Structures are given as structure tokens and as C-alpha cells.
Coordinates of C-alpha atoms and ligand atoms in Angstrom, one line a residue:
M1 CA -0.6 0.7 -14.9
A2 CA -1.6 4.3 -14.7
G3 CA -5.0 3.2 -13.6
E4 CA -3.8 0.8 -10.8
F5 CA -1.5 3.4 -9.5
E6 CA -4.1 5.9 -9.5
L7 CA -6.1 3.5 -7.3
I8 CA -3.1 3.1 -4.9
R9 CA -3.0 6.9 -4.7
R10 CA -6.5 6.9 -3.7
F11 CA -5.7 4.4 -1.0
F12 CA -3.3 6.6 0.4
Q13 CA -4.4 10.2 -0.3
E14 CA -6.8 10.2 2.8
A15 CA -5.4 7.2 4.8
T16 CA -4.5 9.3 7.9
S17 CA -6.0 12.2 9.6
C18 CA -4.8 15.6 8.8
R19 CA -2.3 17.9 10.7
S20 CA -2.3 21.5 10.7
D21 CA 1.5 21.6 9.9
V22 CA 0.8 20.0 6.4
L23 CA 0.4 22.9 4.2
L24 CA 0.0 20.5 1.2
G25 CA -0.3 16.6 1.5
I26 CA -0.3 13.8 -1.1
G27 CA -1.2 14.7 -4.7
D28 CA 1.4 17.4 -6.0
D29 CA 5.1 17.2 -6.8
C30 CA 6.1 17.7 -3.2
A31 CA 4.4 18.0 0.2
L32 CA 4.8 21.2 1.9
L33 CA 5.3 21.0 5.6
Q34 CA 5.8 23.5 8.3
P35 CA 8.4 22.5 10.8
L36 CA 8.0 23.5 14.5
V37 CA 10.1 26.7 15.2
G38 CA 12.8 26.0 17.6
S39 CA 13.0 22.3 17.1
A40 CA 15.3 20.0 15.1
L41 CA 13.8 17.8 12.5
A42 CA 14.5 14.2 13.5
V43 CA 14.4 12.0 10.4
S44 CA 14.8 8.3 9.8
S45 CA 14.0 5.6 7.4
D46 CA 13.9 1.8 7.2
T47 CA 13.0 -0.7 4.5
L48 CA 11.3 -3.9 4.9
V49 CA 12.1 -6.5 2.0
S50 CA 10.1 -9.7 1.3
G51 CA 12.0 -12.8 1.9
R52 CA 14.5 -10.9 4.3
H53 CA 12.3 -9.2 6.8
F54 CA 9.0 -11.0 6.3
T55 CA 7.7 -13.8 4.3
P56 CA 5.6 -13.0 1.1
D57 CA 2.5 -14.5 2.6
V58 CA 2.7 -12.0 5.5
D59 CA -0.5 -10.6 6.7
P60 CA -0.7 -7.1 4.9
E61 CA -2.2 -5.5 8.0
A62 CA 0.4 -6.7 10.2
L63 CA 3.0 -5.6 7.5
G64 CA 1.5 -2.1 7.3
H65 CA 1.8 -1.7 11.1
K66 CA 5.1 -3.1 11.4
A67 CA 6.7 -0.9 8.5
L68 CA 5.7 2.2 10.4
A69 CA 6.3 0.8 13.9
V70 CA 10.0 0.2 13.3
N71 CA 10.4 3.6 11.9
L72 CA 8.4 5.4 14.7
S73 CA 10.7 3.4 17.2
D74 CA 13.7 5.2 15.9
L75 CA 12.1 8.5 16.7
A76 CA 11.2 7.1 20.1
A77 CA 14.7 6.3 20.7
M78 CA 15.8 9.7 19.8
G79 CA 13.0 11.2 22.1
A80 CA 11.4 12.9 19.1
E81 CA 7.6 13.6 18.7
P82 CA 6.4 12.0 15.3
A83 CA 4.8 14.2 12.7
W84 CA 5.1 13.0 9.2
V85 CA 5.5 10.0 7.2
S86 CA 6.2 8.9 3.5
L87 CA 5.8 5.6 2.1
C88 CA 7.7 4.0 -0.8
L89 CA 5.9 0.8 -1.9
T90 CA 7.1 -1.7 -4.4
L91 CA 4.5 -4.2 -5.5
P92 CA 4.2 -7.2 -7.6
Q93 CA 0.8 -6.2 -8.6
A94 CA -2.0 -3.8 -7.2
D95 CA -4.1 -6.2 -5.3
E96 CA -7.0 -4.0 -3.8
E97 CA -7.5 -6.4 -1.0
W98 CA -3.8 -6.6 -0.1
L99 CA -3.7 -2.7 0.0
A100 CA -6.8 -2.3 1.9
G101 CA -5.2 -4.4 4.8
F102 CA -1.9 -2.9 4.4
T103 CA -3.3 0.5 4.7
R104 CA -5.5 -0.5 7.6
G105 CA -2.4 -1.5 9.7
F106 CA -0.5 1.4 8.6
A107 CA -2.9 4.2 9.0
G108 CA -4.3 2.6 12.2
L109 CA -0.8 3.0 13.9
A110 CA -0.4 6.6 12.3
D111 CA -3.7 7.8 13.5
G112 CA -3.0 6.3 17.0
C113 CA 0.5 8.4 17.1
G114 CA -0.8 11.7 15.4
V115 CA 1.2 11.0 12.2
Q116 CA 0.1 12.1 8.8
L117 CA 1.1 10.3 5.6
V118 CA 2.3 13.0 3.3
G119 CA 3.7 11.4 0.2
G120 CA 5.7 8.6 -1.2
D121 CA 6.1 6.5 -4.3
T122 CA 4.6 3.5 -5.8
T123 CA 6.4 1.2 -8.4
R124 CA 6.0 -2.4 -9.8
G125 CA 8.5 -5.0 -8.6
P126 CA 9.4 -7.5 -5.8
L127 CA 7.6 -6.5 -2.6
S128 CA 9.2 -4.1 -0.4
V129 CA 8.2 -1.3 1.9
S130 CA 10.3 1.7 2.5
V131 CA 9.1 4.3 5.1
M132 CA 10.6 7.6 6.2
V133 CA 9.4 9.2 9.2
Q134 CA 10.0 12.7 10.5
G135 CA 9.6 14.3 13.9
F136 CA 10.5 17.1 16.2
V137 CA 12.9 17.1 19.2
D138 CA 14.7 19.7 21.1
P139 CA 18.3 19.2 20.1
A140 CA 19.3 19.7 23.8
R141 CA 17.2 16.8 24.9
A142 CA 17.8 14.4 22.0
L143 CA 18.8 11.0 23.2
R144 CA 22.1 10.2 21.4
R145 CA 23.9 6.8 21.2
G146 CA 27.2 8.4 22.2
A147 CA 26.0 10.0 25.4
A148 CA 26.4 7.3 27.8
R149 CA 29.0 7.7 30.7
A150 CA 30.6 5.4 33.3
G151 CA 28.5 5.3 36.3
D152 CA 25.2 5.9 34.5
L153 CA 22.5 3.3 35.4
V154 CA 21.0 1.1 32.5
Y155 CA 17.4 0.7 32.1
V156 CA 15.0 -1.1 29.5
S157 CA 11.4 -0.6 28.9
G158 CA 8.7 -3.5 28.9
T159 CA 10.0 -7.0 28.5
L160 CA 12.6 -8.6 26.4
G161 CA 12.6 -11.7 24.2
D162 CA 8.9 -11.9 23.4
A163 CA 9.3 -11.2 19.7
G164 CA 12.5 -13.4 19.3
L165 CA 10.7 -16.4 21.0
A166 CA 7.8 -15.9 18.7
L167 CA 10.0 -16.0 15.6
R168 CA 12.0 -19.1 16.9
C169 CA 8.7 -20.8 17.6
R170 CA 7.5 -19.9 14.0
Q171 CA 10.7 -21.1 12.4
D172 CA 11.1 -24.4 14.4
P173 CA 8.4 -27.1 14.5
H174 CA 9.9 -28.4 17.8
M175 CA 9.3 -25.0 19.7
Q176 CA 5.5 -25.0 19.0
R177 CA 4.7 -25.5 22.6
W178 CA 6.2 -22.3 23.5
L179 CA 4.2 -20.2 21.1
H180 CA 1.6 -17.8 22.5
P181 CA -0.6 -15.3 20.7
A182 CA 0.7 -12.6 23.1
L183 CA 4.4 -13.3 21.7
E184 CA 3.1 -13.3 18.4
E185 CA 1.3 -9.9 18.8
R186 CA 4.7 -8.7 20.1
L187 CA 6.4 -9.8 16.9
D188 CA 3.8 -8.8 14.4
R189 CA 2.5 -5.6 15.8
P190 CA 5.2 -4.0 18.1
L191 CA 4.1 -0.7 19.7
P192 CA 7.0 2.1 19.6
R193 CA 7.7 3.6 22.8
L194 CA 7.3 7.2 21.8
G195 CA 5.6 8.5 25.1
L196 CA 8.3 7.1 26.9
G197 CA 11.0 8.4 24.5
M198 CA 9.6 12.0 24.8
R199 CA 9.5 11.9 28.7
L200 CA 13.0 10.6 28.9
G201 CA 14.4 13.9 27.8
S202 CA 14.1 15.1 31.4
F203 CA 16.3 12.5 32.9
S204 CA 18.5 10.9 30.1
R205 CA 20.7 12.0 27.3
C206 CA 21.2 8.5 25.8
A207 CA 18.9 5.9 24.2
I208 CA 18.7 3.4 21.4
D209 CA 15.7 1.0 20.5
I210 CA 16.1 -2.6 20.7
S211 CA 15.9 -3.8 17.1
D212 CA 18.7 -6.3 17.0
G213 CA 18.7 -7.5 20.6
L214 CA 19.8 -5.8 23.9
G215 CA 23.3 -7.1 23.6
A216 CA 24.0 -5.8 20.1
D217 CA 22.1 -2.5 20.6
L218 CA 23.5 -1.6 24.1
G219 CA 26.8 -2.7 22.5
H220 CA 26.2 0.1 19.8
V221 CA 25.7 2.6 22.7
C222 CA 28.9 1.3 24.4
E223 CA 31.0 1.8 21.2
M224 CA 29.8 5.2 20.4
S225 CA 30.1 6.3 24.0
G226 CA 33.5 4.9 24.5
V227 CA 32.4 2.9 27.5
G228 CA 31.3 -0.5 28.5
A229 CA 28.4 -2.1 30.4
L230 CA 27.8 -4.7 33.1
L231 CA 24.1 -6.3 32.8
D232 CA 22.6 -8.2 35.5
L233 CA 20.8 -11.3 34.0
E234 CA 18.6 -11.7 36.8
R235 CA 17.1 -8.3 36.4
L236 CA 16.2 -8.7 32.7
P237 CA 12.4 -8.1 32.4
M238 CA 10.6 -11.1 30.9
S239 CA 7.0 -11.8 30.3
D240 CA 5.7 -14.9 32.0
H241 CA 5.8 -16.8 28.6
V242 CA 9.4 -16.1 28.1
R243 CA 10.5 -16.7 31.7
A244 CA 8.9 -20.1 31.6
Y245 CA 10.7 -20.8 28.5
V246 CA 14.1 -19.5 29.7
E247 CA 13.8 -21.3 33.1
A248 CA 12.9 -24.6 31.3
T249 CA 15.7 -24.3 28.7
G250 CA 18.2 -22.2 30.0
D251 CA 18.1 -20.4 26.8
W252 CA 19.2 -16.7 27.9
P253 CA 20.2 -15.6 24.5
V254 CA 16.5 -15.3 23.5
V255 CA 16.4 -12.4 26.0
L256 CA 20.0 -10.9 25.1
S257 CA 20.3 -11.4 21.6
A258 CA 16.9 -11.9 19.9
G259 CA 15.7 -8.5 18.2
D260 CA 12.3 -7.2 17.0
D261 CA 11.1 -6.2 20.6
Y262 CA 11.4 -2.4 19.9
E263 CA 11.8 -1.7 23.4
L264 CA 14.2 1.2 24.6
V265 CA 17.4 0.8 26.3
F266 CA 18.6 4.0 28.1
T267 CA 20.9 5.4 30.6
V268 CA 20.2 7.6 33.6
P269 CA 23.0 9.3 35.5
P270 CA 23.1 8.1 39.2
Q271 CA 22.3 11.5 40.7
H272 CA 18.9 11.4 38.9
A273 CA 18.1 7.8 39.5
A274 CA 15.9 8.3 42.6
V275 CA 13.9 11.2 41.0
F276 CA 13.6 8.9 37.7
D277 CA 12.3 5.9 39.6
E278 CA 9.8 7.9 41.6
A279 CA 8.6 9.4 38.4
T280 CA 8.3 6.1 36.4
A281 CA 6.1 4.6 39.1
A282 CA 3.2 6.6 37.6
W283 CA 4.0 5.8 33.9
D284 CA 2.1 3.3 31.9
V285 CA 5.3 1.7 30.4
P286 CA 7.3 -0.4 32.9
V287 CA 11.0 0.3 33.1
T288 CA 13.6 -1.8 34.9
R289 CA 17.2 -1.1 36.0
V290 CA 19.2 -3.9 34.2
G291 CA 22.8 -2.7 34.7
V292 CA 25.5 -0.1 34.8
I293 CA 27.9 1.7 32.4
E294 CA 31.4 1.1 33.1
Q295 CA 34.6 2.7 32.0
A296 CA 36.1 -0.4 30.7
G297 CA 34.9 -1.2 27.1
G298 CA 32.8 -4.3 26.2
L299 CA 29.6 -5.9 27.5
R300 CA 29.7 -8.1 30.5
A301 CA 26.9 -9.9 32.5
R302 CA 26.6 -11.0 36.0
A303 CA 25.0 -14.5 35.9
P304 CA 22.3 -15.4 38.4
D305 CA 25.0 -17.4 40.4
G306 CA 27.0 -14.0 40.7
G307 CA 29.7 -15.0 38.4
I308 CA 30.7 -12.3 35.7
I309 CA 30.4 -13.5 32.2
E310 CA 32.9 -11.5 29.8
E311 CA 32.3 -10.6 26.3
V312 CA 28.5 -11.0 26.1
S313 CA 28.1 -9.4 22.8
G314 CA 30.4 -12.2 21.3
G315 CA 29.3 -15.6 22.1
Y316 CA 25.9 -16.1 23.5
E317 CA 26.3 -19.9 23.3
H318 CA 28.1 -20.0 26.7
F319 CA 24.7 -18.9 28.4
R320 CA 23.2 -22.2 27.4
A321 CA 22.6 -24.5 30.5
Ligands
ADP401 P1 5.7 11.9 -9.4 O1 5.6 11.4 -10.6 O2 5.8 13.4 -9.1 O3 6.9 11.1 -8.6 P2 3.8 10.2 -8.2 O4 2.9 9.7 -9.5 O5 4.9 9.1 -7.9 O6 4.3 11.5 -8.6 O7 2.8 10.5 -6.9 C1 1.9 11.4 -7.0 C2 1.5 11.8 -5.7 O8 1.1 10.6 -4.9 C3 2.6 12.3 -4.8 O9 2.1 13.5 -4.0 C4 3.3 11.2 -4.0 O10 3.8 11.8 -3.0 C5 1.9 10.4 -3.6 N1 2.2 9.0 -3.6 C6 2.6 8.2 -4.5 N2 2.7 6.8 -3.8 C7 2.5 7.0 -2.6 C8 2.4 6.1 -1.6 N3 2.7 4.8 -1.7 N4 2.1 6.6 -0.5 C9 1.8 8.0 -0.2 N5 1.8 8.8 -1.2 C10 2.1 8.2 -2.4
MG402 MG1 6.9 9.0 -8.0

């Protein structure tokens, strides 16, 4: 056992590039980290469990990427700049090939985002991956879920429903014709919107990442802010693949309620909207205005025919054509 875990440590010891604020990395009882003076430390963790969040035969490289991506997405949704990550792995066995793939996916994303792996734990047991990320944010610019106000405009980044459609296609043999590699890429290798999150601090006080679907996650914002929202279904940004699917089937729920896209939904006060729209034209991530925050609680949607659908977060079924 000791030998195997020695091997695992070797896999992770130099997996990622070094940051100057890591005084002591992997190998001692603790890592020693130098937080940025004047910033708050933003901390988040997420666990992925075999059989619940992925299938046991998952591509280890995709799993390594996704386990980190879903955590970094939380930093993005806070407007934080990522710095450090720790990794707790429970493995049925120390399979070198599997670990090499996992590390490639994990470290590839970490290096791309300037994050250093600074520690973790390795135990034997049913496969699960637990990640904790830490980053920096000016607390006055942090994007909180409770900061939406009536009249704010609601925006989302990227496109919605890609990952959800890919997942449904994988689970349902009758859906095969809608599957496309671009959709699978979005499901397996989501890209956290870190750059966007950090820039939003100049325009927004409120964001959440879309892990459970726009309806559910915007619902959390509404609840914590004591407000409601009206979404414009026709404005929801879709990839060509999802649009073709939705137009053929009327399956709007895939855009509203399917999770795993890891886009950001955020609010911008109306007085900042013009400046914001102008600024975003030069950004590499598309953002789309999809609705407005309202005083009355609950989530409503304006259908393409102009009718208002009440209680969107409850029953998605009445969207079906
Ligand atoms: P301890 O007995 O003090 O808990 P461990 O043997 O678990 O120490 O770990 C030794 C070192 O290796 C520590 O610095 C720990 O952070 C690091 N480490 C162990 N597993 C991992 C992992 N999966 N990823 C990154 N670092 C790890
Ligand atoms: Mg340990």
C-alpha cells in the first residue's frame, strides 16, 4: 500500500506549475500558503462520486478535468481569482495508466488557469474525487447570490442546454441522432468562466454558476435576494445543435432545467446596462440578456407567443409542445 501511495504522491507532487505564493507545497504535513494582502480568501469544495456524478468507466482525463472545473466554476461565480487547489482521491486501486490520464486532465486545466496543486489525501475505497479550491477576491466586489435587486437585468454567459442534451443523448438510445461531439465536449470538459467572473465585479454584485440548470440556479438567487425573475424564453442563448433539437421537439426544459453547463447567470443594475453591453462587445465570452429581476417572488417566463408562464422552476412539463 505505502508503495502505491508513494507512487500517487509522485504523480501529484509536480503535476502543476509553481506559484510564488506557495511557500511549501506537497510533501509536508501542511502546505504553507501566502494569501494576497487586502483580499478575502474565497474557498469552495465539491465532491464527485462514482455512480452518482459519473460512471465507473469514465475517461480518467475527462474526470480529472471536470473535478477541477466544477470547483473553479464556483470561484468564477464569486468573481474570485483562482490560486490553489487540493485533491482528495479515493481509489479502488492504484492504476498507473488511470492516474496518468486523470492527472493530465486535472493538471492541464490547473496550469491553464494558473492554479497550483498544493496538497490532498489519497485513500483506498470506492472511486470518488473531492477537490477544494482557494482564490482571492476583493470582498467589496464579490458576486453574492443575495445581491439581486428588482429592476436588475439578468444575463447569462455562453449557451445553455449543451451539456444537458449530451447527457440525455447518452442515456437514451432514441436520442442518438441529436448527439454531437461539440455537445459531449461541453458535458465532459466544461470551461469555468473565470475571466468573465473577475471582470463582472465592475458591473455586477450578484452571480451564480449554472450547475443545476438556469431555472434552479436563478431560483437560488431569487430566494436569497428576496426577489423574483421574469425570463424571456426567446432570448435564451442556444448552440445550433440545441436550437435544432428544441425547435424540432419543443423540449424547452433542456435549456431551462438541465444542468452541467457551468455558465454564469448574473445581474446588472439597469443604470450600468449600457456601459456593460458596450464593454462585453470586446469580450471573448458571449453574454446575453435573458430577463429581469422583479419584486414579486418566483420565476416566470415569457413564452415565444408572448404569454407568461408562471412558476417556471416548479413544473417544466408545461413547456413541452
Ligand atoms: P499525512 O499522513 O500527513 O496525511 P499523506 O501521506 O496523506 O500525509 O500525504 C503526504 C503529502 O502528500 C501531503 O503533503 C499531502 O498533501 C500530499 N498528498 C497526498 N495525496 C495527495 C493527492 N491526491 N493530491 C495532492 N497531494 C496529495
Ligand atoms: Mg493524509
